[in-house]
Amino acid sequence: MTEYRTLGRTGVKVSPLALGTMMFGPRGNPDHEDSIRIIHHALDSGINFVDTADVYSAGESETIVGKALAGGRRDDVVLATKFHGSLGDDPNERGNSRRWIIREVENSLRRLGTDRIDLYQVHRPEPETDFDETLGALSDLVHQGKIRYIGTSTFEPSAIVEGQWLAERRGRERVVAEQPPYSLLARGIEREVLPVVQRYGLGVLSWSPLAGGWLSGRYRTGAGQPTSSRSDRQAARFDISAPENAAKLAAADALAQLADEAGLTLVQLALAFVLEHPAVTSAIIGPRTFEQLESQLGADKVRLSQDVLDRIDEIVPPGTNLSARDTGYTPPSLTEPALRRRSARRSSY
């Protein structure tokens, strides 16, 4: 029986495993009927939290989710989606502006076949857009009944705090949840993000708990370079010859051995670890096939011993990201020279 958890301080009960739908559509599984079958099996197995985004297969993932929830299933699901990513050539068909939010929420509602979104999330920060503008637009949508709650994804601690400050000082609706990357190989959020969200009572919906497939069991020393649609799109993140990825490969080997000694699969160990942290509400699983879903169901019922958790800390120390690419977001202050070099700013005038 699923032991549901409370999403932050909202009172909403959600399953520890959330169904992520990024792999439904041309980006992963293009078969709508098969994808719907996977979604239905997840719901029948006790999952009541479904997460998608407008940019997943350019909206097709939302369409598939909408089909799966038709016929009376919508009311039993806590439905989350996201906005921010580019959906066209027009420079205004993206971002965190009021103009785009008000337009795009209608598109998501239409694709999802519903009249409300339970958790509407800002998919990534956008420093050039005043966060108060974003929260103002989202607050209006809450008041209109089109969304129930506001969330963020892959926000830095300072931005999380800013959101809480704006809600208090400007009278905006409060952000109630954060969706960060978190796995056995990417523990960086343990330093500040998770303590900050605990301090403010936010729920945490962690993405990539299997580290983008590194903890699926396919990445092992001597097995060669695995291929997948994800590694084709993000070759640098999965190239096992890169030094940071060699470190991930060594850690995956050690963790797989630990899982075997504990009588678990590596997938079970990885998901149980993420759910062990007291700040984490749910871990997002993102199956592409029915078999992948089956391998992940039930991991929320696994309890790791203190000895196993100590061994994990020895393999990947707390607060450590083995690869900087796994942070999910690098602020412009690091990527744009003009923001950190006076000479670069002068030459641009």
Short mmCIF file of N, CA, C and O in Angstrom, two decimals, residues 58 106 244:
data_model
loop_
_atom_site.label_atom_id
_atom_site.label_comp_id
_atom_site.label_asym_id
_atom_site.label_seq_id
_atom_site.Cartn_x
_atom_site.Cartn_y
_atom_site.Cartn_z
N ALA A 58 7.53 19.05 -27.69
CA ALA A 58 6.79 20.21 -28.21
C ALA A 58 5.29 20.13 -27.91
O ALA A 58 4.45 20.45 -28.75
N GLU A 106 -2.97 28.56 -21.25
CA GLU A 106 -4.15 28.16 -22.02
C GLU A 106 -3.81 27.01 -22.97
O GLU A 106 -4.60 26.08 -23.16
N GLU A 244 35.08 13.48 -15.97
CA GLU A 244 34.00 13.53 -14.99
C GLU A 244 33.04 12.34 -15.14
O GLU A 244 32.47 11.85 -14.15
#
